[in-house]
JSON list of C-alpha atoms in Angstrom, two decimals:
[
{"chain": "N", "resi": 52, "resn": "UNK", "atom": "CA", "xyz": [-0.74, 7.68, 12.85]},
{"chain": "N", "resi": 53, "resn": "UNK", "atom": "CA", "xyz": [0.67, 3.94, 13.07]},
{"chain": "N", "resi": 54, "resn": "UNK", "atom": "CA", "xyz": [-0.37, 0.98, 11.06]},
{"chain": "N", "resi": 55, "resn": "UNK", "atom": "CA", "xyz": [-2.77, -1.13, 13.30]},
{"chain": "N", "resi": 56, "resn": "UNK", "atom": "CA", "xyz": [-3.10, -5.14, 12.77]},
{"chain": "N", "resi": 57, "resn": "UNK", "atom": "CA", "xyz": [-6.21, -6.22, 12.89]},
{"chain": "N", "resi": 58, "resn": "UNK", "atom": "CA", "xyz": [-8.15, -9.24, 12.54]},
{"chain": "N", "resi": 59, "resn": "UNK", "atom": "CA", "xyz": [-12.08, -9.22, 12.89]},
{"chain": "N", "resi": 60, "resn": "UNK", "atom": "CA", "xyz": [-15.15, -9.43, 11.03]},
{"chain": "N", "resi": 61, "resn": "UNK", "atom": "CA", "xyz": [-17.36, -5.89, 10.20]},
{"chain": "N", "resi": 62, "resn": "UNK", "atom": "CA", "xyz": [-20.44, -7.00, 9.21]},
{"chain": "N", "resi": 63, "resn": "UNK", "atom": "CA", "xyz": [-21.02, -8.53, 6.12]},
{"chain": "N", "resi": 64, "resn": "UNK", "atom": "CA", "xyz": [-18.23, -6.43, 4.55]},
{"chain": "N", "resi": 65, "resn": "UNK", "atom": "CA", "xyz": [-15.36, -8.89, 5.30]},
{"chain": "N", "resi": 66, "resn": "UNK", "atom": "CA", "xyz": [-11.91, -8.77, 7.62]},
{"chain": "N", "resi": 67, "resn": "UNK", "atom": "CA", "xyz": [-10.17, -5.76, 8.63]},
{"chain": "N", "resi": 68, "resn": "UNK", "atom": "CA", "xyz": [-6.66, -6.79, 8.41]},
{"chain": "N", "resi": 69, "resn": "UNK", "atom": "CA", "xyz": [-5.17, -2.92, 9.31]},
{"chain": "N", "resi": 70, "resn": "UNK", "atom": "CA", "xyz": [-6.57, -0.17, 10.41]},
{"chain": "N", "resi": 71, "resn": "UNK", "atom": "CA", "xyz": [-4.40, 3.54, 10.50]},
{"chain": "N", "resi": 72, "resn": "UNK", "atom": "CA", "xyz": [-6.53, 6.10, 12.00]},
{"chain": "N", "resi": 73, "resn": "UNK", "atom": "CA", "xyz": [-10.28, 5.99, 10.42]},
{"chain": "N", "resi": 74, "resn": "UNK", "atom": "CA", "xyz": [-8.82, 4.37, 7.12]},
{"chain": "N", "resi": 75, "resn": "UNK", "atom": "CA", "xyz": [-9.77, 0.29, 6.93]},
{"chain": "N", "resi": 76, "resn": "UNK", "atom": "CA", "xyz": [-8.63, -1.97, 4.55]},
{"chain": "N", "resi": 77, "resn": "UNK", "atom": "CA", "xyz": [-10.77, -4.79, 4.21]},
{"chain": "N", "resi": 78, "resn": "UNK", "atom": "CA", "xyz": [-10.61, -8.36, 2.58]},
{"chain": "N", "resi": 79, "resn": "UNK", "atom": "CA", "xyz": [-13.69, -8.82, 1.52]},
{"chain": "N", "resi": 80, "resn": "UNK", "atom": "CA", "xyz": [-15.47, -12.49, 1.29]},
{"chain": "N", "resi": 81, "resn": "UNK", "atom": "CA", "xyz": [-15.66, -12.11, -2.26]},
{"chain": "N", "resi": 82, "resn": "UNK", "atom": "CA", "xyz": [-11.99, -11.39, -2.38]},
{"chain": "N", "resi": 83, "resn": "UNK", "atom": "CA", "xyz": [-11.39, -8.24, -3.00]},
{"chain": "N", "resi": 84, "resn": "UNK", "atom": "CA", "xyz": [-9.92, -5.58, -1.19]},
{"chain": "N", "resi": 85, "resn": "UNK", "atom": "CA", "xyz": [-11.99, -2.88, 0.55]},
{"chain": "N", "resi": 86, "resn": "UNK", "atom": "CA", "xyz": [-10.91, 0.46, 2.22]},
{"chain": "N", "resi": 87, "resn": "UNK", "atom": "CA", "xyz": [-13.52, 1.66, 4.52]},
{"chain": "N", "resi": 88, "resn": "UNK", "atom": "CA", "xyz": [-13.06, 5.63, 6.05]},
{"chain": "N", "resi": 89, "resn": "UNK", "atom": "CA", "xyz": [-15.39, 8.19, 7.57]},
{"chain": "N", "resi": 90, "resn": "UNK", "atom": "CA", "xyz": [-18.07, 5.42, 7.38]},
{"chain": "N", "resi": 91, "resn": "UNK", "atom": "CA", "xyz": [-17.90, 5.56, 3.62]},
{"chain": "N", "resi": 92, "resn": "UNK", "atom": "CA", "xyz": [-16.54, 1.59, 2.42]},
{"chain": "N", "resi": 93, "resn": "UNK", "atom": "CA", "xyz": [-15.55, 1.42, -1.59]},
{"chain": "N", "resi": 94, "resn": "UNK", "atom": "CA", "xyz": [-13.83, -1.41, -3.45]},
{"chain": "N", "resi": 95, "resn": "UNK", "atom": "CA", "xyz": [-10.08, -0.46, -3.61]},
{"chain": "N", "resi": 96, "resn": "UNK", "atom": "CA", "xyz": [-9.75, -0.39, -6.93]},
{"chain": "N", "resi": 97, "resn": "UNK", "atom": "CA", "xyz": [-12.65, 2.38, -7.79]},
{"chain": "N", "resi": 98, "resn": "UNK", "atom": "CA", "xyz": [-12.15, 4.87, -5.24]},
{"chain": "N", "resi": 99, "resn": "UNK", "atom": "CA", "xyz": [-12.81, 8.65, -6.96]},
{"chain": "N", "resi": 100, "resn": "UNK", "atom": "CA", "xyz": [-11.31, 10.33, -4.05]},
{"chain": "N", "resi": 101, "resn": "UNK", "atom": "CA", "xyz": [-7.45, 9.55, -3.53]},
{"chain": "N", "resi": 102, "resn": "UNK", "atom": "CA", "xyz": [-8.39, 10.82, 0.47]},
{"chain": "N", "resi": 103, "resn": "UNK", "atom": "CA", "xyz": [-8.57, 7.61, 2.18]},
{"chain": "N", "resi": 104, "resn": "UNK", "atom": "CA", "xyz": [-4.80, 6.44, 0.26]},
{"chain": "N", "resi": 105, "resn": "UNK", "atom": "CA", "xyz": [-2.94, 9.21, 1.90]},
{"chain": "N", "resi": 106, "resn": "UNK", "atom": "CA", "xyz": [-4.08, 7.80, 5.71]},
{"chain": "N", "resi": 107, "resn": "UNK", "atom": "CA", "xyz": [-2.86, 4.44, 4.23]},
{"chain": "N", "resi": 108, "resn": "UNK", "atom": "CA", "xyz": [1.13, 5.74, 4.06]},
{"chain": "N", "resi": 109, "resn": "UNK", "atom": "CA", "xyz": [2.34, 4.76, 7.18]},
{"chain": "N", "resi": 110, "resn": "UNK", "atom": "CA", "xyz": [1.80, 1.05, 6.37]},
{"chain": "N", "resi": 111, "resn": "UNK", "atom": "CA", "xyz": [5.59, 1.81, 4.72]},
{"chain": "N", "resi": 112, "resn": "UNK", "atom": "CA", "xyz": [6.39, 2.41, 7.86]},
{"chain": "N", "resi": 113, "resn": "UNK", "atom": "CA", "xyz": [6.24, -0.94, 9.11]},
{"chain": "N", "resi": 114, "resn": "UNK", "atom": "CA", "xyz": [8.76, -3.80, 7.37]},
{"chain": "N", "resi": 115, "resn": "UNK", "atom": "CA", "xyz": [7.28, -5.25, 4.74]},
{"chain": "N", "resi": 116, "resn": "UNK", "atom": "CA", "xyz": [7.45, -9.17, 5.74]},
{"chain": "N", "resi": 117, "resn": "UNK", "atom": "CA", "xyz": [5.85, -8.25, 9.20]},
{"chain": "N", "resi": 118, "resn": "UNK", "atom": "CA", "xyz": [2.72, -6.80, 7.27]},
{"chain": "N", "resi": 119, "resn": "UNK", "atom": "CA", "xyz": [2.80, -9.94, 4.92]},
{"chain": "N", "resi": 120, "resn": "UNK", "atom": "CA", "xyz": [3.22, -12.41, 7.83]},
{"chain": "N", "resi": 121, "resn": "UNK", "atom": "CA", "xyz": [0.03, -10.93, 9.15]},
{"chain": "N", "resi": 122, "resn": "UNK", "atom": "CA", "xyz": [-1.91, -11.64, 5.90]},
{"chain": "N", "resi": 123, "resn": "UNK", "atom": "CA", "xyz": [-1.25, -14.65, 5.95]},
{"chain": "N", "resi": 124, "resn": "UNK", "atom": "CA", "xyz": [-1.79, -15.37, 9.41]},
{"chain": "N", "resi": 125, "resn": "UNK", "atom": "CA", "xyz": [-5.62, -13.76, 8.75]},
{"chain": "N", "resi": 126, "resn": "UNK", "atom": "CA", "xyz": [-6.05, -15.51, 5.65]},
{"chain": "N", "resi": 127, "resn": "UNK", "atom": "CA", "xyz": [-5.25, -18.56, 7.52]},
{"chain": "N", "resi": 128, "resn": "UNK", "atom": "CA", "xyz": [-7.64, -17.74, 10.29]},
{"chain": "N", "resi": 129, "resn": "UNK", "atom": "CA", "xyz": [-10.74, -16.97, 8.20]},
{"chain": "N", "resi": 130, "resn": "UNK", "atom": "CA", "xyz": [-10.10, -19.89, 5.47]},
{"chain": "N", "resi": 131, "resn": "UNK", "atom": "CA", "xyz": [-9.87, -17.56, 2.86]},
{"chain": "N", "resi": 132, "resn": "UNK", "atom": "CA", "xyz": [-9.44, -19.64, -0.54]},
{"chain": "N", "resi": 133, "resn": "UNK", "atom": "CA", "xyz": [-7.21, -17.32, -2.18]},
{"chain": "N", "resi": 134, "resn": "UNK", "atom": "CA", "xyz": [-3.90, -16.09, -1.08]},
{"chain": "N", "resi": 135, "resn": "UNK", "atom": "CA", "xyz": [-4.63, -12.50, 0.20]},
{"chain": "N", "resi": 136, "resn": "UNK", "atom": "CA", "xyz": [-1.04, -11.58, -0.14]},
{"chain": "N", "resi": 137, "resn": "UNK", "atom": "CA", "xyz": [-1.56, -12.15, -3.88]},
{"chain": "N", "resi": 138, "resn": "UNK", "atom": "CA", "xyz": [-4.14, -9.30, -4.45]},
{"chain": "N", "resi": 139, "resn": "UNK", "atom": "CA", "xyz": [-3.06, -6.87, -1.71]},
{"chain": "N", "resi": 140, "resn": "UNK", "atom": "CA", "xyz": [-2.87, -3.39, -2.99]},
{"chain": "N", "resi": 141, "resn": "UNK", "atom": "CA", "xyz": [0.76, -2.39, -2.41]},
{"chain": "N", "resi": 142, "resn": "UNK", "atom": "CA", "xyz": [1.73, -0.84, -5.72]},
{"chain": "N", "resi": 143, "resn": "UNK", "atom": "CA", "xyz": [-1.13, 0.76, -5.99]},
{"chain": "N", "resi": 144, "resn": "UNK", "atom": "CA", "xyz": [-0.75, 3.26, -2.69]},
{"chain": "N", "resi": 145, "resn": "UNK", "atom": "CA", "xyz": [2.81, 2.66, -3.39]},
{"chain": "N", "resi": 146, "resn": "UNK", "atom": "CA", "xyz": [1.97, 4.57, -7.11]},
{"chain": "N", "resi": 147, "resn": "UNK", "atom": "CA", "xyz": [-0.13, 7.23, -5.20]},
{"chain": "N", "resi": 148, "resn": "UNK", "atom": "CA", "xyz": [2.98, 8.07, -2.52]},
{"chain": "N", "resi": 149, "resn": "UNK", "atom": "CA", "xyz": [4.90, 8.31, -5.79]},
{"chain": "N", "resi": 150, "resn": "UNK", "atom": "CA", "xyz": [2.35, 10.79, -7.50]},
{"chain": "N", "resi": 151, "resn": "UNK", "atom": "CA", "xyz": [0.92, 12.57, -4.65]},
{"chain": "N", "resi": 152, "resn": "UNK", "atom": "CA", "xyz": [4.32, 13.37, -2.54]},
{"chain": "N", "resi": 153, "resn": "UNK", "atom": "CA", "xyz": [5.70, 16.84, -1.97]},
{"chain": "N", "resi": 154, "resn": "UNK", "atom": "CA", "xyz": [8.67, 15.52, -0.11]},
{"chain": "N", "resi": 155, "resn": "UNK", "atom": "CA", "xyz": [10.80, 12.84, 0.44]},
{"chain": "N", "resi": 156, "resn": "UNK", "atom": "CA", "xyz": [9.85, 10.93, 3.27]},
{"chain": "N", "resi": 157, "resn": "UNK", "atom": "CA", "xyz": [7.03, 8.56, 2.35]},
{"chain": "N", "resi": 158, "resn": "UNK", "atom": "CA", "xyz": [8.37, 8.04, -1.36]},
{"chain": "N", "resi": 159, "resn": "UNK", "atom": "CA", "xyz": [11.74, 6.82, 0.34]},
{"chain": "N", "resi": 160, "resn": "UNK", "atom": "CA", "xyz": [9.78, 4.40, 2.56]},
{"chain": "N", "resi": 161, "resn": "UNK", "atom": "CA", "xyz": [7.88, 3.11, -0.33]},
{"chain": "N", "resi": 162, "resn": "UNK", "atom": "CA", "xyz": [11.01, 2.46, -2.31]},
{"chain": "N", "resi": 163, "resn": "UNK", "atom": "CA", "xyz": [12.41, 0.67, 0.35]},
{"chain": "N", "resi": 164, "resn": "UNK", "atom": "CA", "xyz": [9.43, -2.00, 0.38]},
{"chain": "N", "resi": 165, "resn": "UNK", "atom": "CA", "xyz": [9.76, -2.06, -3.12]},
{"chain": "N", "resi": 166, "resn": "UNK", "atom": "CA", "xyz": [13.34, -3.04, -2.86]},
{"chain": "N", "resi": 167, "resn": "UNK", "atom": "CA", "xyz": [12.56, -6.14, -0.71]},
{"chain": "N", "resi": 168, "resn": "UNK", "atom": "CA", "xyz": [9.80, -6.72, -2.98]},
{"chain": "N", "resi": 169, "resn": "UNK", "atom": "CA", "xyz": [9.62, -8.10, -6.23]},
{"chain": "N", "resi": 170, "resn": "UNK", "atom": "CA", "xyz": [6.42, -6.50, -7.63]},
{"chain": "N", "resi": 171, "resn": "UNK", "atom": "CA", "xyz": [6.70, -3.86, -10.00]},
{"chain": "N", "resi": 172, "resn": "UNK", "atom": "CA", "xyz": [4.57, -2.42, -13.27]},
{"chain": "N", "resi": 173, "resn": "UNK", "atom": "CA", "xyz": [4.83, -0.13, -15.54]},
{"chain": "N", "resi": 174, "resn": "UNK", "atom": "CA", "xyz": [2.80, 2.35, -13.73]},
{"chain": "N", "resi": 175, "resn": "UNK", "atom": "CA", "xyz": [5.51, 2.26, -10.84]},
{"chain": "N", "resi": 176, "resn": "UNK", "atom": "CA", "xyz": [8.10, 2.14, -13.86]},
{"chain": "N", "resi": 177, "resn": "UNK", "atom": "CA", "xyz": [6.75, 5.53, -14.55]},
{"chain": "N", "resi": 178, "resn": "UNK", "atom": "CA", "xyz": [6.88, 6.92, -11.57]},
{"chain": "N", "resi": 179, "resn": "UNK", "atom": "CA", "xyz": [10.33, 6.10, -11.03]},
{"chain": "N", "resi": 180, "resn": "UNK", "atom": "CA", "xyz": [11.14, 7.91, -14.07]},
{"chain": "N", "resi": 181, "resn": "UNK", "atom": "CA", "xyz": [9.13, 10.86, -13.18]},
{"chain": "N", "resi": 182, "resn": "UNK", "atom": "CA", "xyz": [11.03, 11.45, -9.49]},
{"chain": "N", "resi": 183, "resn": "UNK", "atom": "CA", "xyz": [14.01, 12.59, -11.96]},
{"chain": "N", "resi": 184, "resn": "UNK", "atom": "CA", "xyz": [11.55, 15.58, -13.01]},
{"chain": "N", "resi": 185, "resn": "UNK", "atom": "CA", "xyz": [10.62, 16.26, -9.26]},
{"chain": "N", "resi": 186, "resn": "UNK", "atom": "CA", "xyz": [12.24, 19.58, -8.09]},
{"chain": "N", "resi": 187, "resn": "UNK", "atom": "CA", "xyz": [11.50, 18.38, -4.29]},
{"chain": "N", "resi": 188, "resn": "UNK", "atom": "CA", "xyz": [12.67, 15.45, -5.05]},
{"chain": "N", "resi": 189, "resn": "UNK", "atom": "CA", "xyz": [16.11, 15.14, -3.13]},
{"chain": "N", "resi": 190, "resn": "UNK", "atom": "CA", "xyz": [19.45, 13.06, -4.57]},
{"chain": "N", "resi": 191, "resn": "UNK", "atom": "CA", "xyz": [19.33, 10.11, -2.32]},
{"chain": "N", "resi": 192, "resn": "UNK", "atom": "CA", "xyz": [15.44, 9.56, -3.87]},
{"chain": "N", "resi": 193, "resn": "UNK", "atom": "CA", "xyz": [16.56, 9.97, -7.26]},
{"chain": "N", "resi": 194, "resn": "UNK", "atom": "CA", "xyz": [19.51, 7.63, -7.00]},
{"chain": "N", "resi": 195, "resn": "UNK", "atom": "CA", "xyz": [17.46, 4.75, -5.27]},
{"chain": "N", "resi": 196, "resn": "UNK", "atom": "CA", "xyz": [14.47, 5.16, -8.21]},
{"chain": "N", "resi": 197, "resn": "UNK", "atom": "CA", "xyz": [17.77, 4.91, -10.27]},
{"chain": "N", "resi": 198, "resn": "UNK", "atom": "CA", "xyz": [18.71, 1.56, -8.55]},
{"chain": "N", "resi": 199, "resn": "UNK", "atom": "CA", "xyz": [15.22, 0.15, -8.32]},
{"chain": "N", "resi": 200, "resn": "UNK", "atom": "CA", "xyz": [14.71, 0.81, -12.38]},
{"chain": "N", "resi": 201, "resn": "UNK", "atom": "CA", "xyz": [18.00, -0.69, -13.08]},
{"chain": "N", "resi": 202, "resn": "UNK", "atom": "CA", "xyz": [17.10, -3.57, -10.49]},
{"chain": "N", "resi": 203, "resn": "UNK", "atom": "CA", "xyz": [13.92, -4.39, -12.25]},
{"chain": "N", "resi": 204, "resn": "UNK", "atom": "CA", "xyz": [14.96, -3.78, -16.06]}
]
């Protein structure tokens, strides 16, 4: 599955700014973020199944400034008041490739939009420390969550 930019209005529910496969995520007019999959549409933030975040990986996949260029350009578009980019929801699939992963490929990706990034919590913090515990969890990983947690101490 690749990360799809999007920009158009669903309904009442706000702007799809990506799409990857049947998982949406949605800025909402209220200004929030939405993710919308098999027809079911949830605030981000209190989603009880972790489902939809796993179709959400491959937005890694894609360099980080390109996906940030295109929230701007939507927030731009639709007059949001708020900066989008603010509020979008990065660390918080970023935490669930960290959690969730049984190899290394999408936790290396994440790290590497971390590392151009400067967001980071404690919850990431955490995760970082917990790839050391991570039998799957190859060298090169380890070494970069070593780097990151040193970058951001």
């Amino acid at each position: 599955m690749q990360l799809e930019f999007c920009d158009y209005q669903i309904n009442d529910l706000g702007v799809c700014v990506y799409q990857i496969g049947e998982a949406k995520l949605i800025f909402n007019n209220e200004l929030h973020w939405l993710v919308s999959y098999k027809n079911e549409t949830l605030s981000f933030f209190e989603l009880n199944n972790p489902q939809p975040l796993y179709f959400l990986y491959p937005l890694f996949e894609v360099d980080r400034a390109l996906v940030y260029t295109h929230l701007n350009a939507v927030a731009q578009r639709y007059l949001f008041k708020k900066e989008i980019s603010n509020d979008f929801p990065e660390l918080v699939i970023m935490q669930h490739v960290l959690e969730h992963s049984v190899t290394d490929y999408w936790p290396l990706k994440a790290l590497e939009w971390l590392e151009s990034s400067s967001n980071f919590n404690a919850q990431i913090k955490d995760q970082l420390n917990a790839l050391h515990q991570k039998s799957w969890a190859s060298q090169k990983l380890k070494h970069k969550a070593r780097f990151l947690l040193k970058k951001f101490s």
